[in-house]
CSV table of C-alpha atoms and ligand atoms in Angstrom, one decimal:
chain,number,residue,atom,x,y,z
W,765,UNK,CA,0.0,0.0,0.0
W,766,UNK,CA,1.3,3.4,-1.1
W,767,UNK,CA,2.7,6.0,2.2
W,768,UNK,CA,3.0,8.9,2.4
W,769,UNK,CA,5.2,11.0,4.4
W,770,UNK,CA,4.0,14.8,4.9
W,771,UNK,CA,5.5,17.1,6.9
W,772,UNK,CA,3.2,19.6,9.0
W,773,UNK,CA,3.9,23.4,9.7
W,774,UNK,CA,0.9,24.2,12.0
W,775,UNK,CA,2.3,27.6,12.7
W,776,UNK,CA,0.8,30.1,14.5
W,777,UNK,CA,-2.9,31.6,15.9
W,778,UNK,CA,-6.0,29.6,14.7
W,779,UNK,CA,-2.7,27.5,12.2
W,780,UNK,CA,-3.0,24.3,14.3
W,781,UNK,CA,-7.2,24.2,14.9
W,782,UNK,CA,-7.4,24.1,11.1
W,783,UNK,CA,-4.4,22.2,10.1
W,784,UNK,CA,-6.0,19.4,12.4
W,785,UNK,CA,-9.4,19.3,10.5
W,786,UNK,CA,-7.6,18.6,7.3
W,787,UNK,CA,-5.2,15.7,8.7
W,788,UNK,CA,-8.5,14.3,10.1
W,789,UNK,CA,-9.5,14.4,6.5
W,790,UNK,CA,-6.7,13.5,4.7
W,791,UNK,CA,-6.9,10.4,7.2
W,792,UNK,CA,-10.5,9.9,6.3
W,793,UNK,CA,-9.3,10.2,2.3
W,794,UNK,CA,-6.8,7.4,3.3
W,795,UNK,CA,-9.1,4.8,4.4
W,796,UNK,CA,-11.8,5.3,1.6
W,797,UNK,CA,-8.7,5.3,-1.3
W,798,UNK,CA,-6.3,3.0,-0.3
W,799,UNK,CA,-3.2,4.6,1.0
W,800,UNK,CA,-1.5,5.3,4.3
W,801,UNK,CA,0.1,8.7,5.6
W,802,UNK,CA,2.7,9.0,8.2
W,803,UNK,CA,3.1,12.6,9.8
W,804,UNK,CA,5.9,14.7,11.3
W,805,UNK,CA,5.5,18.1,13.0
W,806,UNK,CA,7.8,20.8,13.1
W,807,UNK,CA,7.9,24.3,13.9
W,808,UNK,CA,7.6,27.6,11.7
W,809,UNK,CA,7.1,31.2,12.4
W,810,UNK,CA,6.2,32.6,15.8
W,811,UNK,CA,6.1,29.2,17.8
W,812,UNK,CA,9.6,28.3,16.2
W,813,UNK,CA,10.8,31.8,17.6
W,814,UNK,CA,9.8,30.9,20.8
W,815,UNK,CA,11.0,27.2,20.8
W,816,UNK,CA,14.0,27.8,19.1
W,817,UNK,CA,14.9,31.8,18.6
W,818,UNK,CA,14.1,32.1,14.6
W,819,UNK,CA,11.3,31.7,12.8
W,820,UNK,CA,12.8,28.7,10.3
W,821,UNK,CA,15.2,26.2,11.9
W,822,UNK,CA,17.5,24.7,10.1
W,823,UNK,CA,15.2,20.9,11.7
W,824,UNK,CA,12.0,22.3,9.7
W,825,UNK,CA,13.5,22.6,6.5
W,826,UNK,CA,15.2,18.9,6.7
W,827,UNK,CA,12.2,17.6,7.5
W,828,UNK,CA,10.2,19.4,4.6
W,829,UNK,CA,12.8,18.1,2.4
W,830,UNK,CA,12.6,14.3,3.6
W,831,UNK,CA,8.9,14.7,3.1
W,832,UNK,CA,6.5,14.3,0.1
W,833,UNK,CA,4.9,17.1,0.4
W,834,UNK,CA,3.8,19.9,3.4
W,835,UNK,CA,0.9,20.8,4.8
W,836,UNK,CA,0.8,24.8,5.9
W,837,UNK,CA,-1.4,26.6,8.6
W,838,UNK,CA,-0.5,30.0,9.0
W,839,UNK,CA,1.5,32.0,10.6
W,840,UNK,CA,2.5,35.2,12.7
W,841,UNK,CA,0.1,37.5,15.4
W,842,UNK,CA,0.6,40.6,17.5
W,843,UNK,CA,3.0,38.6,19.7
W,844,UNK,CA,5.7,38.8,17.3
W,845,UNK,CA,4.8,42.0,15.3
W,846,UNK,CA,8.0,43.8,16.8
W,847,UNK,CA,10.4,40.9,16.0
W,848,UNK,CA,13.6,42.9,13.6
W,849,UNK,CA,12.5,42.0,9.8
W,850,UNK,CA,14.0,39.5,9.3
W,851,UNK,CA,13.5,37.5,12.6
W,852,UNK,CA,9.9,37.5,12.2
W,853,UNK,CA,7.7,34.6,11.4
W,854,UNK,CA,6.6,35.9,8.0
W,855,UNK,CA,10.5,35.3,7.3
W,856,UNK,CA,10.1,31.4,7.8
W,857,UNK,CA,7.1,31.6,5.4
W,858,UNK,CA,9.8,33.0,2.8
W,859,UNK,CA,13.0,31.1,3.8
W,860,UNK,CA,10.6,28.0,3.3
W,861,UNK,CA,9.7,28.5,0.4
W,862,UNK,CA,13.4,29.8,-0.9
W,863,UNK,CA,14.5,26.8,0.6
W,864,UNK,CA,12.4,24.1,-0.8
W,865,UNK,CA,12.9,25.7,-4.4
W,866,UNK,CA,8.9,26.7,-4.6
W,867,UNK,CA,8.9,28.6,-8.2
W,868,UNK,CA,5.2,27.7,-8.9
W,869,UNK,CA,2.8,29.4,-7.2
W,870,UNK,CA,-1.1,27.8,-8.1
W,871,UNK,CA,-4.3,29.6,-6.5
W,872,UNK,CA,-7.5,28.5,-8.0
W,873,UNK,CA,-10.3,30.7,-7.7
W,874,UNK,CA,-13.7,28.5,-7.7
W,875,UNK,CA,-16.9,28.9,-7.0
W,876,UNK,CA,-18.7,26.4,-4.8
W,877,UNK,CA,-22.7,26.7,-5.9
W,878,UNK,CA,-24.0,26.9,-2.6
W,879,UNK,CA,-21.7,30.0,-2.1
W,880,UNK,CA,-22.2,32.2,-5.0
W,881,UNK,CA,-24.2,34.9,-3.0
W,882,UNK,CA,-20.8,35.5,-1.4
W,883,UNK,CA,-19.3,37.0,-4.7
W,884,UNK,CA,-19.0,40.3,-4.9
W,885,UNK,CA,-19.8,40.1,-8.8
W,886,UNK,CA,-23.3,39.4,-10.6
W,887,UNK,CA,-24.6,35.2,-10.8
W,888,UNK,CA,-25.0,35.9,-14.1
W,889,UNK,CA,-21.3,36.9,-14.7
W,890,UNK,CA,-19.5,34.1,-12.7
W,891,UNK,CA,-22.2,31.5,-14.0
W,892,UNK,CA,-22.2,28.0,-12.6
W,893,UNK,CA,-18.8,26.3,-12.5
W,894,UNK,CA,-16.5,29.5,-12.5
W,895,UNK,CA,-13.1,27.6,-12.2
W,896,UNK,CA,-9.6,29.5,-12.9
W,897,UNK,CA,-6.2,28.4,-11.8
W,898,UNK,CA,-3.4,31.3,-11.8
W,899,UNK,CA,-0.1,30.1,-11.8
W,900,UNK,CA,2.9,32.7,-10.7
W,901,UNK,CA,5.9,32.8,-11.3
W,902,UNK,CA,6.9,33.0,-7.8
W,903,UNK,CA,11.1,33.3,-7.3
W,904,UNK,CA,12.1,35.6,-9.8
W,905,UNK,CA,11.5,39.1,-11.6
W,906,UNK,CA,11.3,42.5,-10.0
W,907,UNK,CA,10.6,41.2,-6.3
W,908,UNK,CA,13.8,39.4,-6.4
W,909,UNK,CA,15.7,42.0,-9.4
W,910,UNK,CA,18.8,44.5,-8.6
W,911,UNK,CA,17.1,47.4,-6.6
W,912,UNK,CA,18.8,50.5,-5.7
W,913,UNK,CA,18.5,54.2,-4.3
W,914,UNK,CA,19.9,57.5,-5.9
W,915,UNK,CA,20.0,61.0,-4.3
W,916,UNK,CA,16.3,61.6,-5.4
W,917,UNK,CA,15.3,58.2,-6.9
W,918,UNK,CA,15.0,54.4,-6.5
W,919,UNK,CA,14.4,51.5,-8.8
W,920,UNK,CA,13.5,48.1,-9.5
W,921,UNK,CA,14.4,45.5,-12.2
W,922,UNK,CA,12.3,43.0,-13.8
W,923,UNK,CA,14.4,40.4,-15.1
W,924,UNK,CA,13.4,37.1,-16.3
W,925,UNK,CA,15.7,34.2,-17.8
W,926,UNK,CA,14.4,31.9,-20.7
W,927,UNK,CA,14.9,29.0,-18.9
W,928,UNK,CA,12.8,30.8,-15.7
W,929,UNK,CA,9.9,31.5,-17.9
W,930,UNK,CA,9.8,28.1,-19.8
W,931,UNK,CA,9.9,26.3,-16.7
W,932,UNK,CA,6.8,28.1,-15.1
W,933,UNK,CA,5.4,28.1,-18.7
W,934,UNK,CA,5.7,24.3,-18.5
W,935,UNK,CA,4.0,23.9,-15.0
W,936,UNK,CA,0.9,25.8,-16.7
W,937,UNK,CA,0.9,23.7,-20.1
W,938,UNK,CA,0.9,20.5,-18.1
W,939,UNK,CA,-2.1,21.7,-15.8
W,940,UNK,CA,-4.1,22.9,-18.5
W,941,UNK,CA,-3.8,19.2,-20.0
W,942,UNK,CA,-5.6,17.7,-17.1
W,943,UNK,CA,-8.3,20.6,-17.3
W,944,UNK,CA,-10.0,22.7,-20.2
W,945,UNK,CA,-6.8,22.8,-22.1
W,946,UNK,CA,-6.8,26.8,-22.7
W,947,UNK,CA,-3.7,28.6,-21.6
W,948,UNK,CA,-3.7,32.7,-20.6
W,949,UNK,CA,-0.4,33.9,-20.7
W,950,UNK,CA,-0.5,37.5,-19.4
W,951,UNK,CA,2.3,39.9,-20.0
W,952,UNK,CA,2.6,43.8,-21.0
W,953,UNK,CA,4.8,42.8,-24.1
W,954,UNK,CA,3.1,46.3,-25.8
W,955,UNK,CA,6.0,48.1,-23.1
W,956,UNK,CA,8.4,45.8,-21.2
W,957,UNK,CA,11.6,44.0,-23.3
W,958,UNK,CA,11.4,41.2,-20.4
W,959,UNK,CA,7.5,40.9,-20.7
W,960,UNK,CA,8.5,40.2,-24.6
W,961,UNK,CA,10.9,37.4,-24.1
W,962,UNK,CA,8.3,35.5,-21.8
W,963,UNK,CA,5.7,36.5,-24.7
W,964,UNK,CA,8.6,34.7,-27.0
W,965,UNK,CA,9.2,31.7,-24.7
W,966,UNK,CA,5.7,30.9,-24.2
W,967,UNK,CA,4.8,30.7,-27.6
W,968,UNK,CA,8.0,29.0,-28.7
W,969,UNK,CA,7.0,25.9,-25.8
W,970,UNK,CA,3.4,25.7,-27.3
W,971,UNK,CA,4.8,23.5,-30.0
W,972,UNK,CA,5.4,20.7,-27.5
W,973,UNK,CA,1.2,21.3,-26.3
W,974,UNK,CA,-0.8,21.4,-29.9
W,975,UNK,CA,-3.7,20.4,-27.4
W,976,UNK,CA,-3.6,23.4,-25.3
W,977,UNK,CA,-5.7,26.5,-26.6
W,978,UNK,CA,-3.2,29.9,-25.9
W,979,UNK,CA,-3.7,32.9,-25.7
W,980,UNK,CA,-1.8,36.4,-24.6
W,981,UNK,CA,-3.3,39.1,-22.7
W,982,UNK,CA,-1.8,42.6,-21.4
W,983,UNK,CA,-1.9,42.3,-17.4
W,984,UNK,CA,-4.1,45.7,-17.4
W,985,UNK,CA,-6.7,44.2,-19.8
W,986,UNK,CA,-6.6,40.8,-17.6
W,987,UNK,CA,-7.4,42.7,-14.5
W,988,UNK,CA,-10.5,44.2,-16.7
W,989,UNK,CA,-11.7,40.9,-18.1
W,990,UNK,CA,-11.8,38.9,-14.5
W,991,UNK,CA,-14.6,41.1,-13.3
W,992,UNK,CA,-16.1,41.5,-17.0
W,993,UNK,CA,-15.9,37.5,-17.7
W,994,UNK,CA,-14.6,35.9,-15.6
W,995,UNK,CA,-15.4,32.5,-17.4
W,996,UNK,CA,-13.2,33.1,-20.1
W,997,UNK,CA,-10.5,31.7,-18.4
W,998,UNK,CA,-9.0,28.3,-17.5
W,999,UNK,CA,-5.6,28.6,-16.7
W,1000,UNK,CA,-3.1,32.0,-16.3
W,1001,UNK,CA,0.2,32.0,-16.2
W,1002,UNK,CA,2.0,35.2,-15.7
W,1003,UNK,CA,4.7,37.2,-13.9
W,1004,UNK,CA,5.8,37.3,-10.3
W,1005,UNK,CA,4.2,40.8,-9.9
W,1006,UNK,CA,1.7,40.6,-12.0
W,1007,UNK,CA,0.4,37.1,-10.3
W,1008,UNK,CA,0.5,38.7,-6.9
W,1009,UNK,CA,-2.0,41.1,-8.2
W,1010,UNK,CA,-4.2,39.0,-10.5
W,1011,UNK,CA,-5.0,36.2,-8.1
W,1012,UNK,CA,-5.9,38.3,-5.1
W,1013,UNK,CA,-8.5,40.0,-7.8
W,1014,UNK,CA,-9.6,36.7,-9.0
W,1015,UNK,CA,-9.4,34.9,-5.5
W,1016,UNK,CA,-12.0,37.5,-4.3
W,1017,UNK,CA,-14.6,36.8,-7.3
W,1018,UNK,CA,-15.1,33.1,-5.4
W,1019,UNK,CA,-15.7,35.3,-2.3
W,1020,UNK,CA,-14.9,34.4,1.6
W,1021,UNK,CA,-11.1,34.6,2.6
W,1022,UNK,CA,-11.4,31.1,4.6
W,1023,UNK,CA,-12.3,28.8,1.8
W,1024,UNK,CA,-9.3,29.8,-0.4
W,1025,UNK,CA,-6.6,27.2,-0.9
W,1026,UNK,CA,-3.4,27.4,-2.8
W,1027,UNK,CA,-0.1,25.4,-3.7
W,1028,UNK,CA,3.6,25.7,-4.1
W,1029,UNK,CA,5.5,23.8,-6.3
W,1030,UNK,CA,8.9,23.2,-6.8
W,1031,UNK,CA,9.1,21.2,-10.3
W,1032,UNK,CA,9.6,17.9,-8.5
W,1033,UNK,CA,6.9,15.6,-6.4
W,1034,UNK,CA,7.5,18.0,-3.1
W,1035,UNK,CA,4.6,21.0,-3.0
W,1036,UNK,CA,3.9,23.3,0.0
W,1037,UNK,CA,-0.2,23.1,0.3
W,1038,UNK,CA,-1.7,26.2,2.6
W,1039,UNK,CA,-4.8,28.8,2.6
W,1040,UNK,CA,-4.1,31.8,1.4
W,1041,UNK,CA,-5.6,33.2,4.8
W,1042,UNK,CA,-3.5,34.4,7.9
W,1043,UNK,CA,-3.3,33.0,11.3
W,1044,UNK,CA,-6.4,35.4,12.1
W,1045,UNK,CA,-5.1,36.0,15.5
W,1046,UNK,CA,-9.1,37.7,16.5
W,1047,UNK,CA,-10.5,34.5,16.5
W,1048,UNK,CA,-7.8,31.9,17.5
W,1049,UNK,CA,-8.6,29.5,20.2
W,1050,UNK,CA,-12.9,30.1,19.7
W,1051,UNK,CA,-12.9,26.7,17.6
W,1052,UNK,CA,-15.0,29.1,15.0
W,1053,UNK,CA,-11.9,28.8,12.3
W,1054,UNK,CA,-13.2,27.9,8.9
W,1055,UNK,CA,-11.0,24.7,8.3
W,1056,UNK,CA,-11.8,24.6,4.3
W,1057,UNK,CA,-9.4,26.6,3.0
W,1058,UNK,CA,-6.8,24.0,4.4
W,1059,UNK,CA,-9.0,21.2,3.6
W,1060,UNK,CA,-8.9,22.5,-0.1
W,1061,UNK,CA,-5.3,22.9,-0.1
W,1062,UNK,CA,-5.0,19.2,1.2
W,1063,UNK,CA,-7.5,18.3,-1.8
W,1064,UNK,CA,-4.4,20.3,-4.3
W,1065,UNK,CA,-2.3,18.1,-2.8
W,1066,UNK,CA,-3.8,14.9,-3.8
W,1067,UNK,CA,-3.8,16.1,-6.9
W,1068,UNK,CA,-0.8,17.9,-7.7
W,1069,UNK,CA,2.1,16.2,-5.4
W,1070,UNK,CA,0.4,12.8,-4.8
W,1071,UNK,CA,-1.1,11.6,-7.9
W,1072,UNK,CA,-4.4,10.5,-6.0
W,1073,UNK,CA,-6.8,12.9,-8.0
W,1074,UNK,CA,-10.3,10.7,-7.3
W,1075,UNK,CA,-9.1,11.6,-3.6
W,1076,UNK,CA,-9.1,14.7,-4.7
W,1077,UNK,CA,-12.1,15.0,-6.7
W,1078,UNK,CA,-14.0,13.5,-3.5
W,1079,UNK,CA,-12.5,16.0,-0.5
W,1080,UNK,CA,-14.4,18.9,-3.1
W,1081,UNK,CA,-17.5,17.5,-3.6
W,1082,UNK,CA,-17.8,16.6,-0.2
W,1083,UNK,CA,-17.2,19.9,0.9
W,1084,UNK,CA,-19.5,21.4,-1.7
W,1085,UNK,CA,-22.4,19.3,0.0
W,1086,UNK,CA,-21.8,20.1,3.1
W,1087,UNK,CA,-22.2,23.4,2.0
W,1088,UNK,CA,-25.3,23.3,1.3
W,1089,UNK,CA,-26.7,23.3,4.6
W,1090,UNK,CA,-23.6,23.9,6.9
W,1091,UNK,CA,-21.5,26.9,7.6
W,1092,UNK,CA,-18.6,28.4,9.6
W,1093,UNK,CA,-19.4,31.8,11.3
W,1094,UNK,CA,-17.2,33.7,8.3
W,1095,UNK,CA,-19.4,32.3,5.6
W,1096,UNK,CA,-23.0,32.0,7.6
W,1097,UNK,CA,-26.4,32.4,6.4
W,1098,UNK,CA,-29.9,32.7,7.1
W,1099,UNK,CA,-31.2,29.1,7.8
W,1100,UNK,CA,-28.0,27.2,7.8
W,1101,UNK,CA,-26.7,24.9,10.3
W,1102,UNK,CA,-24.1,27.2,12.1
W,1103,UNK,CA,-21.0,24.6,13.0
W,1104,UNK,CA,-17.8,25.2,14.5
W,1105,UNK,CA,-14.2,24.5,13.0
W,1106,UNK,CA,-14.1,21.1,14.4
W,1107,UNK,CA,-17.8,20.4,13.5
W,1108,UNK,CA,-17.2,21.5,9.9
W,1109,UNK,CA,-13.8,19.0,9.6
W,1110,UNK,CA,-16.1,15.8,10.7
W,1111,UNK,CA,-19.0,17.1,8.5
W,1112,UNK,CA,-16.6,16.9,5.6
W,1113,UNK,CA,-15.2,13.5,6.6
W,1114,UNK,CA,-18.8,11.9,7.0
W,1115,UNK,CA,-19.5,12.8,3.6
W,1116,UNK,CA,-16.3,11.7,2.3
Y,525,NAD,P1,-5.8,37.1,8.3
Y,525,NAD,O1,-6.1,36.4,7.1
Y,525,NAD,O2,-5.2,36.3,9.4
Y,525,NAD,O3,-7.2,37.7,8.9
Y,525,NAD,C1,-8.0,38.6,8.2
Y,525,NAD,C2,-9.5,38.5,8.6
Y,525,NAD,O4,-10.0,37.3,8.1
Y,525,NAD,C3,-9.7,38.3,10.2
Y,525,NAD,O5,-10.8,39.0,10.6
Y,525,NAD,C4,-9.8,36.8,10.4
Y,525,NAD,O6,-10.5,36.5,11.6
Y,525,NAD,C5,-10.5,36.4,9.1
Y,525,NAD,N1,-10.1,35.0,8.8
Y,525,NAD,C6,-8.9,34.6,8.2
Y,525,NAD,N2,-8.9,33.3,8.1
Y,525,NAD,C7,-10.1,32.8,8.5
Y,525,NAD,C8,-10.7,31.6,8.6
Y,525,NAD,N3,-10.0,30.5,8.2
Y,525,NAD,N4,-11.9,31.4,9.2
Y,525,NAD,C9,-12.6,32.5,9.5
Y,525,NAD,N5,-12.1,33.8,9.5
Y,525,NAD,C10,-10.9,33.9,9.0
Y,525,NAD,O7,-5.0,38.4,8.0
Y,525,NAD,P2,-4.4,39.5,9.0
Y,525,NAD,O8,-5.3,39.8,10.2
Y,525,NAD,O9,-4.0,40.6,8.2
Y,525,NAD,O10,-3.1,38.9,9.6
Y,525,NAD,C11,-3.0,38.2,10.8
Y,525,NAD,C12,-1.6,37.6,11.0
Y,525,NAD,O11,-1.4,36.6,9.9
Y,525,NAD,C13,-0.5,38.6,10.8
Y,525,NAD,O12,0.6,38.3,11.7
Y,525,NAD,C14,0.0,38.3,9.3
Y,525,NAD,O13,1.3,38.7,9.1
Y,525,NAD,C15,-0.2,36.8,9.2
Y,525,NAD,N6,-0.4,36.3,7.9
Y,525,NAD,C16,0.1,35.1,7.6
Y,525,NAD,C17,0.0,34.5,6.4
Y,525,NAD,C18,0.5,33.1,6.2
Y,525,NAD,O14,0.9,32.5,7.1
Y,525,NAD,N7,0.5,32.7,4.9
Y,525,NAD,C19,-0.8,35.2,5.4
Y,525,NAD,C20,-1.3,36.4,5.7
Y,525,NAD,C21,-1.1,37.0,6.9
């Protein structure tokens, strides 16, 4: 029987209430599709500052490493907020990812039916099965580019590499094989030389995917079409800047902050799998946490670093039942079952 060894960074604030509904069902998962996963802890951002004095020891990154993949909470809180730069917890969330060679950054942006009236933008816009996965570049161009300060100026450079581009090209190709097989690469190629080469390198890679649809689309003209039609899209790949912007848009078209899940990937099996949410420091301890963010991005995982995608398939449509008649305070209705964090992980493994 296939193991699985995964590494878990519970982190910080409501990190470990959550991270503990989604091991519960990842467990449940297990059973119901034949594997097995074995767990290790370890510690990142402000409880590795207490424990150990920085936010990332040198233990959590071996164990990441030995691991098939690693399940996130969150991290940070007002405990830490007057930590030097670079000793505080949102450092470990970086060094991780520096360190485990994360250059693929995937945030879908879905819409689960039963929470539609949560979108800021019109039903008739997002439609029924609004689905999009952005994929960012995420270790390269102007957040990582030769910076600098003059007398009376400062700048920035956006550099990208052909080989940096084709690679997170290739991450976007292969996932828009296993889905509607139409490819969004957004750039500004009508102004920037480096947005040009990726224009180049993108088109030039196509050749090996005659399946996959592509097309280009200036960043400023993306940002218009997600809230004009939003269904138009598939898959995005773009820039690191430009992704950071573009999937915080898009993220919010599938409404509430707590059920938004993303993924890390490094080119290998190993991915980093965490909400896109913070450790929400207001509401740790209450047991009120929405868990599904985290029980989405353990869903990704299946998928993207352990080949189980029926696994997958069934941690989303269970949680898109449950749904229906059960919610977390963040996402609560009028008639719903109101259910606490730990209510809302076994809801999700009955149904699985
Ligand atoms: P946050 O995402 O933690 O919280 C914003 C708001 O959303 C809060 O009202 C919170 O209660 C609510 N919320 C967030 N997740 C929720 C969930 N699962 N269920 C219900 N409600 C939820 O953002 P913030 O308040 O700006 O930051 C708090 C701390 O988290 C800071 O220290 C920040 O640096 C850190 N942070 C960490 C990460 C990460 O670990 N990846 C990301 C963002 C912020």
């Amino acid at each position: 029987m296939q193991n699985y060894k995964i590494t878990l960074l519970k982190g910080d604030g409501i990190g470990p209430e959550i991270v503990d509904q989604a091991v519960k069902v990842l467990d449940r998962a297990a059973d119901k599709f034949g594997f097995t996963v074995t767990y290790d802890e370890a510690l990142l951002g402000g409880c590795a500052i207490d424990a150990t004095g920085v936010p990332l020891p040198d233990e959590t990154v071996a164990k990441c490493k030995a691991s098939d993949s690693v399940i996130l909470g969150a991290v940070g809180g007002p405990k830490w907020d007057n930590q030097p730069g670079n000793n505080r917890p949102e450092a470990g969330l970086l060094g991780i990812r520096g360190a485990l060679g994360l250059f693929a950054n995937l945030r879908p942006s879905v819409i689960f039916g039963p929470l539609k009236s949560a979108s800021p933008i019109k039903d008739d816009i997002i439609g029924d099965n609004m689905d999009i996965m952005i994929v960012r570049e995420l270790t390269g161009g102007i957040y990582f580019g030769e910076r600098g300060r003059g007398d009376d100026c400062a700048w920035d450079t956006e550099k990208y590499s052909v080989a940096e581009v084709e690679r997170i090209a290739r991450v976007a190709f292969d996932l828009a094989m296993k889905r509607n097989k139409k490819l969004t690469s957004v750039d500004k190629a009508n102004v920037l030389e480096s947005s040009r080469l990726w224009r180049e390198t993108v088109i030039r890679l196509s050749a090996e995917y005659p399946e996959v649809e592509l097309n280009h689309m200036y960043v400023d003209n993306c940002a218009m079409q997600l809230v004009r039609n939003p269904k138009q899209f598939d898959v995005i790949v773009t820039s690191n800047i430009f992704g950071d912007i573009l999937s915080d848009e898009a993220s919010m078209i599938a409404g509430s902050i707590g059920m938004l899940a993303s993924a890390s990937l490094s080119g290998g099996k190993l991915g980093l799998y965490e909400p896109i949410h913070g450790s929400a420091p207001d509401i740790a301890g209450l047991g009120i946490a929405n868990p599904l963010a985290t029980i989405l991005s353990v869903a990704m995982m299946l998928r993207y670093s352990l080949a189980q995608p029926e696994a997958a398939q069934a941690i989303e449509d269970a949680v898109s039942e449950v749904l229906k008649t059960n919610r977390t305070p963040d996402i609560y209705e009028e008639g719903m079952n109101k259910v606490s964090c730990e209510q809302m992980g076994d809801l999700v493994c009955q149904m699985l």
